[in-house]
Short mmCIF file of C-alpha atoms and ligand atoms in Angstrom, two decimals:
data_model
loop_
_atom_site.label_atom_id
_atom_site.label_comp_id
_atom_site.label_asym_id
_atom_site.label_seq_id
_atom_site.Cartn_x
_atom_site.Cartn_y
_atom_site.Cartn_z
CA MET A 308 116.19 120.16 112.42
CA THR A 309 115.14 118.48 109.20
CA ASN A 310 111.65 117.00 109.00
CA VAL A 311 110.72 113.49 107.86
CA ARG A 312 109.84 114.70 104.36
CA GLU A 313 113.28 116.19 103.86
CA ARG A 314 115.03 113.21 105.37
CA ALA A 315 112.89 110.83 103.28
CA SER A 316 114.51 112.32 100.19
CA SER A 317 117.79 110.80 101.40
CA LEU A 318 116.36 107.50 100.18
CA SER A 319 117.70 107.60 96.62
CA SER A 320 115.41 107.02 93.62
CA ALA A 321 117.21 103.80 92.79
CA GLU A 322 116.86 102.47 96.38
CA PHE A 323 113.21 103.54 96.50
CA ARG A 324 112.48 101.81 93.17
CA PHE A 325 114.30 98.66 94.22
CA VAL A 326 112.46 98.39 97.55
CA CYS A 327 109.06 99.10 95.95
CA ALA A 328 109.70 96.41 93.31
CA PHE A 329 110.80 93.90 95.98
CA VAL A 330 107.66 94.58 98.05
CA TYR A 331 105.39 94.36 94.99
CA ASP A 332 106.89 91.13 93.69
CA THR A 333 106.77 89.51 97.13
CA THR A 334 103.43 90.71 98.51
CA GLY A 335 101.46 92.46 95.76
CA ILE A 336 101.52 95.65 97.86
CA VAL A 337 101.88 98.72 95.66
CA LEU A 338 104.07 101.48 97.11
CA ASN A 339 104.23 104.79 95.28
CA GLU A 340 105.64 108.26 95.92
CA GLY A 341 102.85 108.91 98.45
CA LYS A 342 104.30 106.12 100.61
CA ARG A 343 107.89 107.42 100.55
CA GLU A 344 107.81 108.83 104.09
CA MET A 345 106.20 105.69 105.51
CA LEU A 346 108.83 103.59 103.74
CA TYR A 347 111.60 105.87 104.97
CA ARG A 348 110.44 105.48 108.60
CA ARG A 349 110.21 101.71 108.35
CA LEU A 350 113.55 101.37 106.57
CA THR A 351 115.17 103.57 109.20
CA ARG A 352 113.92 101.17 111.88
CA ILE A 353 115.08 98.16 109.87
CA THR A 354 118.61 99.49 109.28
CA ARG A 355 118.87 100.35 112.98
CA GLU A 356 117.73 96.86 114.00
CA ARG A 357 120.05 95.25 111.44
CA GLU A 358 122.88 97.56 112.59
CA LEU A 359 123.58 98.77 109.05
CA ASP A 360 124.74 102.26 108.30
CA GLY A 361 122.41 103.15 105.44
CA PHE A 362 119.64 102.18 103.02
CA SER A 363 122.06 101.18 100.34
CA ALA A 364 123.61 98.56 102.66
CA TYR A 365 120.12 97.20 103.32
CA CYS A 366 119.32 97.04 99.59
CA ASP A 367 122.57 95.09 99.13
CA LEU A 368 121.48 92.68 101.88
CA LEU A 369 118.07 92.17 100.21
CA LYS A 370 119.81 91.54 96.89
CA SER A 371 122.40 89.13 98.25
CA GLN A 372 120.16 87.19 100.67
CA PRO A 373 116.56 87.63 99.49
CA GLU A 374 115.36 84.29 100.90
CA LYS A 375 116.90 84.84 104.32
CA GLU A 376 115.75 88.42 104.66
CA ARG A 377 112.27 88.19 103.12
CA ASP A 378 110.17 87.28 106.18
CA TYR A 379 111.77 89.86 108.44
CA PHE A 380 111.50 92.57 105.80
CA ILE A 381 107.86 91.82 104.92
CA ASN A 382 106.90 91.72 108.61
CA ALA A 383 108.46 95.17 109.01
CA ILE A 384 106.74 96.61 105.93
CA THR A 385 103.14 95.39 106.29
CA THR A 386 100.48 97.60 107.86
CA ASN A 387 98.63 95.54 110.45
CA LEU A 388 96.04 97.96 111.81
CA THR A 389 92.97 96.10 113.08
CA SER A 390 90.57 95.97 116.03
CA PHE A 391 87.91 93.81 117.64
CA PHE A 392 84.55 94.11 115.84
CA ARG A 393 86.00 96.52 113.30
CA GLU A 394 83.19 97.33 110.87
CA GLN A 395 80.54 96.07 113.23
CA HIS A 396 77.92 95.84 110.48
CA HIS A 397 79.55 92.65 109.13
CA PHE A 398 79.11 90.93 112.50
CA ASP A 399 75.55 92.25 112.81
CA TYR A 400 74.73 90.81 109.39
CA MET A 401 76.14 87.45 110.44
CA THR A 402 74.10 87.49 113.66
CA GLN A 403 70.84 88.71 112.21
CA HIS A 404 70.81 87.02 108.79
CA GLU A 405 73.56 84.68 107.82
CA ILE A 406 73.99 82.35 110.78
CA PRO A 407 70.21 81.90 111.37
CA ASN A 408 69.82 81.09 107.63
CA ILE A 409 72.74 78.69 107.64
CA ILE A 410 71.28 76.91 110.69
CA SER A 411 67.80 76.63 109.25
CA ASN A 412 68.99 75.42 105.80
CA ALA A 413 71.62 72.99 107.10
CA GLY A 414 69.73 69.67 107.13
CA ASN A 415 72.29 67.02 108.03
CA ASN A 416 75.26 69.06 106.86
CA LYS A 417 76.10 70.83 110.09
CA ARG A 418 79.42 72.24 108.95
CA LEU A 419 80.47 75.89 109.02
CA ARG A 420 83.71 77.16 107.47
CA ILE A 421 84.89 80.77 107.66
CA TRP A 422 88.16 82.24 106.39
CA SER A 423 89.73 85.44 107.69
CA SER A 424 92.20 85.91 104.85
CA ALA A 425 94.27 88.84 106.20
CA SER A 426 93.81 88.21 109.89
CA SER A 427 96.63 90.41 111.23
CA THR A 428 97.00 90.07 115.04
CA GLY A 429 93.79 88.04 115.40
CA GLU A 430 91.13 90.55 116.43
CA GLU A 431 89.14 89.79 113.26
CA PRO A 432 89.02 85.96 113.61
CA TYR A 433 88.29 86.24 117.36
CA SER A 434 85.41 88.66 116.61
CA ILE A 435 84.12 86.11 114.08
CA ALA A 436 84.44 83.34 116.69
CA ILE A 437 82.51 85.34 119.30
CA THR A 438 79.79 86.15 116.76
CA VAL A 439 79.44 82.51 115.72
CA ASN A 440 79.51 81.22 119.29
CA GLU A 441 76.77 83.64 120.30
CA ALA A 442 74.56 83.17 117.23
CA MET A 443 74.86 79.35 117.42
CA LYS A 444 74.61 79.10 121.21
CA ALA A 445 71.69 76.70 121.13
CA VAL A 446 73.18 74.33 118.55
CA MET A 447 76.97 74.78 118.75
CA THR A 448 77.66 71.31 120.17
CA GLN A 449 76.01 69.66 117.15
CA TRP A 450 78.04 71.66 114.64
CA ASP A 451 81.49 71.29 113.13
CA VAL A 452 82.74 74.90 113.11
CA LYS A 453 86.17 75.93 111.87
CA ILE A 454 87.67 79.36 111.31
CA LEU A 455 90.86 79.67 109.28
CA ALA A 456 92.97 82.77 109.96
CA THR A 457 95.82 83.53 107.54
CA ASP A 458 98.26 86.36 106.97
CA ILE A 459 101.60 86.84 105.23
CA ASP A 460 103.18 88.31 108.38
CA SER A 461 104.56 85.66 110.74
CA ASN A 462 104.81 88.08 113.71
CA VAL A 463 101.14 89.06 113.70
CA LEU A 464 100.14 85.42 113.29
CA ALA A 465 102.18 84.46 116.36
CA GLN A 466 100.42 87.21 118.33
CA GLY A 467 97.02 86.05 117.10
CA LYS A 468 97.76 82.46 118.01
CA GLN A 469 98.79 83.49 121.50
CA GLY A 470 95.54 85.44 121.94
CA VAL A 471 96.94 87.88 124.50
CA TYR A 472 95.96 91.53 124.19
CA ASP A 473 96.34 94.75 126.11
CA GLU A 474 93.06 95.29 127.97
CA LYS A 475 92.64 98.61 126.11
CA LYS A 476 92.01 96.62 122.95
CA ILE A 477 88.76 95.24 124.34
CA GLU A 478 87.64 98.51 125.95
CA ASP A 479 84.83 99.04 123.46
CA ILE A 480 83.37 95.56 123.28
CA PRO A 481 80.20 94.74 125.28
CA THR A 482 80.87 93.88 128.94
CA LYS A 483 79.10 90.54 128.60
CA PHE A 484 81.66 89.52 125.91
CA LYS A 485 84.57 90.77 128.00
CA GLU A 486 83.44 88.66 130.94
CA LYS A 487 82.60 85.57 128.92
CA TYR A 488 85.48 85.43 126.44
CA PHE A 489 88.52 87.08 128.06
CA ARG A 490 90.56 86.14 131.14
CA ARG A 491 92.51 88.83 132.96
CA GLY A 492 96.22 88.21 133.53
CA SER A 493 97.88 88.41 136.92
CA ASN A 494 101.02 90.06 138.34
CA GLN A 495 103.05 91.62 135.53
CA ASN A 496 100.31 90.60 133.05
CA LYS A 497 97.47 92.28 134.87
CA SER A 498 96.92 94.85 132.12
CA ASN A 499 96.57 92.02 129.59
CA VAL A 500 93.67 89.76 128.75
CA LYS A 501 93.75 86.30 127.20
CA VAL A 502 91.14 84.95 124.83
CA ALA A 503 89.12 82.02 126.19
CA ASN A 504 90.01 78.50 125.04
CA GLU A 505 86.54 77.95 123.64
CA LEU A 506 87.29 80.61 120.99
CA GLN A 507 90.87 79.51 120.37
CA ARG A 508 89.69 75.95 119.71
CA LEU A 509 87.68 77.19 116.72
CA ILE A 510 90.57 78.96 114.98
CA THR A 511 93.61 77.75 113.06
CA PHE A 512 96.28 80.37 112.35
CA LYS A 513 98.47 79.73 109.27
CA GLN A 514 100.92 81.78 107.26
CA LEU A 515 99.68 82.35 103.72
CA ASN A 516 100.70 84.83 101.07
CA LEU A 517 97.53 85.62 99.11
CA LEU A 518 99.64 85.85 95.94
CA HIS A 519 100.75 82.24 96.24
CA GLN A 520 98.78 79.02 95.71
CA TRP A 521 96.13 78.37 98.33
CA PRO A 522 96.34 74.87 99.80
CA MET A 523 92.79 74.80 101.15
CA LYS A 524 89.94 73.33 99.15
CA GLY A 525 87.02 75.04 100.85
CA PRO A 526 84.20 75.49 100.26
CA PHE A 527 83.76 78.39 102.67
CA ASP A 528 80.45 79.79 103.91
CA ILE A 529 81.99 83.22 104.56
CA ILE A 530 85.30 84.79 103.54
CA PHE A 531 86.63 87.97 105.13
CA CYS A 532 88.99 89.87 102.83
CA ARG A 533 89.05 93.20 104.60
CA ASN A 534 91.44 96.10 104.33
CA VAL A 535 94.06 94.20 102.37
CA ILE A 536 93.14 94.46 98.66
CA ILE A 537 93.33 98.23 99.08
CA TYR A 538 97.12 97.77 98.98
CA PHE A 539 97.01 95.79 95.69
CA ASP A 540 96.64 96.88 92.06
CA LYS A 541 93.51 96.15 90.00
CA GLU A 542 95.03 93.13 88.29
CA THR A 543 95.93 91.45 91.59
CA GLN A 544 92.50 92.33 93.02
CA LEU A 545 90.67 90.74 90.07
CA ASP A 546 92.77 87.62 90.28
CA LEU A 547 91.99 87.33 94.02
CA PHE A 548 88.25 87.92 93.54
CA GLU A 549 88.16 85.07 91.03
CA ARG A 550 89.92 82.77 93.50
CA TYR A 551 87.69 83.81 96.43
CA TYR A 552 84.67 83.15 94.21
CA GLU A 553 85.90 79.63 93.43
CA LEU A 554 86.41 78.82 97.14
CA LEU A 555 83.01 80.14 98.25
CA LYS A 556 79.96 77.92 98.50
CA PRO A 557 77.12 78.94 96.20
CA GLY A 558 75.22 81.38 98.42
CA GLY A 559 78.38 82.16 100.43
CA LEU A 560 79.47 85.63 101.51
CA LEU A 561 82.52 87.75 100.74
CA MET A 562 83.14 90.64 103.16
CA LEU A 563 85.35 93.51 101.99
CA GLY A 564 86.78 96.46 103.92
CA HIS A 565 85.04 99.83 104.19
CA SER A 566 86.87 101.48 101.29
CA GLU A 567 87.06 98.44 99.04
CA ASN A 568 84.88 97.24 96.17
CA LEU A 569 84.72 94.43 93.64
CA GLY A 570 85.17 96.70 90.62
CA GLN A 571 84.28 94.85 87.44
CA TYR A 572 83.96 91.58 89.38
CA GLN A 573 80.80 92.94 91.03
CA GLN A 574 78.71 91.40 88.20
CA TYR A 575 79.37 87.89 89.58
CA PHE A 576 78.12 88.72 93.09
CA GLU A 577 74.97 90.10 94.61
CA ASN A 578 75.49 93.13 96.89
CA VAL A 579 73.45 92.27 100.01
CA GLY A 580 74.75 94.90 102.45
CA ARG A 581 77.48 97.46 103.00
CA THR A 582 80.59 95.80 101.52
CA ILE A 583 78.86 92.40 101.82
CA PHE A 584 78.70 90.32 98.63
CA ARG A 585 76.92 87.03 98.02
CA LYS A 586 77.93 84.42 95.46
CA PRO A 587 74.63 83.55 93.76
CA LEU A 588 73.12 80.10 94.35
C1 SAM B 1063 95.34 96.45 107.62
S1 SAM B 1063 95.49 94.76 108.04
C2 SAM B 1063 93.77 94.25 107.98
C3 SAM B 1063 93.41 93.32 109.12
C4 SAM B 1063 91.95 92.91 109.20
N1 SAM B 1063 91.55 92.17 108.02
C5 SAM B 1063 91.06 94.10 109.41
O1 SAM B 1063 90.35 94.51 108.48
O2 SAM B 1063 91.04 94.64 110.52
C6 SAM B 1063 96.13 94.08 106.50
C7 SAM B 1063 96.81 92.74 106.66
O3 SAM B 1063 97.05 92.20 105.36
C8 SAM B 1063 98.25 91.47 105.42
N2 SAM B 1063 98.79 91.27 104.05
C9 SAM B 1063 99.35 92.18 103.23
N3 SAM B 1063 99.74 91.60 102.08
C10 SAM B 1063 99.39 90.30 102.15
C11 SAM B 1063 99.52 89.18 101.29
N4 SAM B 1063 100.09 89.28 100.07
N5 SAM B 1063 99.04 87.98 101.70
C12 SAM B 1063 98.46 87.85 102.92
N6 SAM B 1063 98.32 88.87 103.80
C13 SAM B 1063 98.78 90.07 103.41
C14 SAM B 1063 99.16 92.30 106.31
O4 SAM B 1063 100.21 91.53 106.88
C15 SAM B 1063 98.16 92.83 107.35
O5 SAM B 1063 98.17 92.05 108.52
#
């Protein structure tokens, strides 16, 4: 029996280069030799689903019908790993510092805007919504709160919009949140939970490729850009940081993922916590 590494070499250099270039040009995601096995596994699934008999036939399809095939291909290639309250310290910072400060400095401008810019299947924006709803409990009805959740992948967005999760996904969240914000399904859905309407009302899910123009004007109080720039090269990262900076309010926060940093763009932000960066006032 051959192992994945050996079989992955059946993806020719030309096919590998073509697919990597297609992914980079479309999404900004950099794939290198280290990703060959991952790419092999995903391409194997794709060719099976497309009922094609090899990678070269799939490359031909991408070449001949790039527009038609793009969404399906990108959905199959992206890595969507996420979880509720992933990197809990960001939500703690919002609860303990940011939201109380925003409330006390608001005056008549009772407007809160948050952007989850690589929202995947929705766990991140729903965790933001729970955090906001809890921290603003006493004043929520007087506030105009909106959370924008975007991703390039149309499948994960559809899942996020639906707000239905396997109950295992909420295993680790506090019981009081489970009871307050999730409804258990019945019959064949009894191992699923559905997010409460009061959270769903706060969130708009939209498809957006971070490499393209951004239609929103902002300004945002907080932007989550977590565990996505890690897939991009330095040039793309810098370009994105500049655009996030422009869309943030003075004093607004940019949250990055655990292994991400602002590199040379750090000089424009103040580092106020672990992977938490503030645009100066
Ligand atoms: C690993 S998930 C991170 C999810 C969440 N932010 C978290 O930290 O748990 C990365 C997400 O980035 C999305 N993504 C990758 N390239 C993108 C692009 N060019 N524009 C928008 N989203 C992109 C993927 O579809 C995927 O859902």
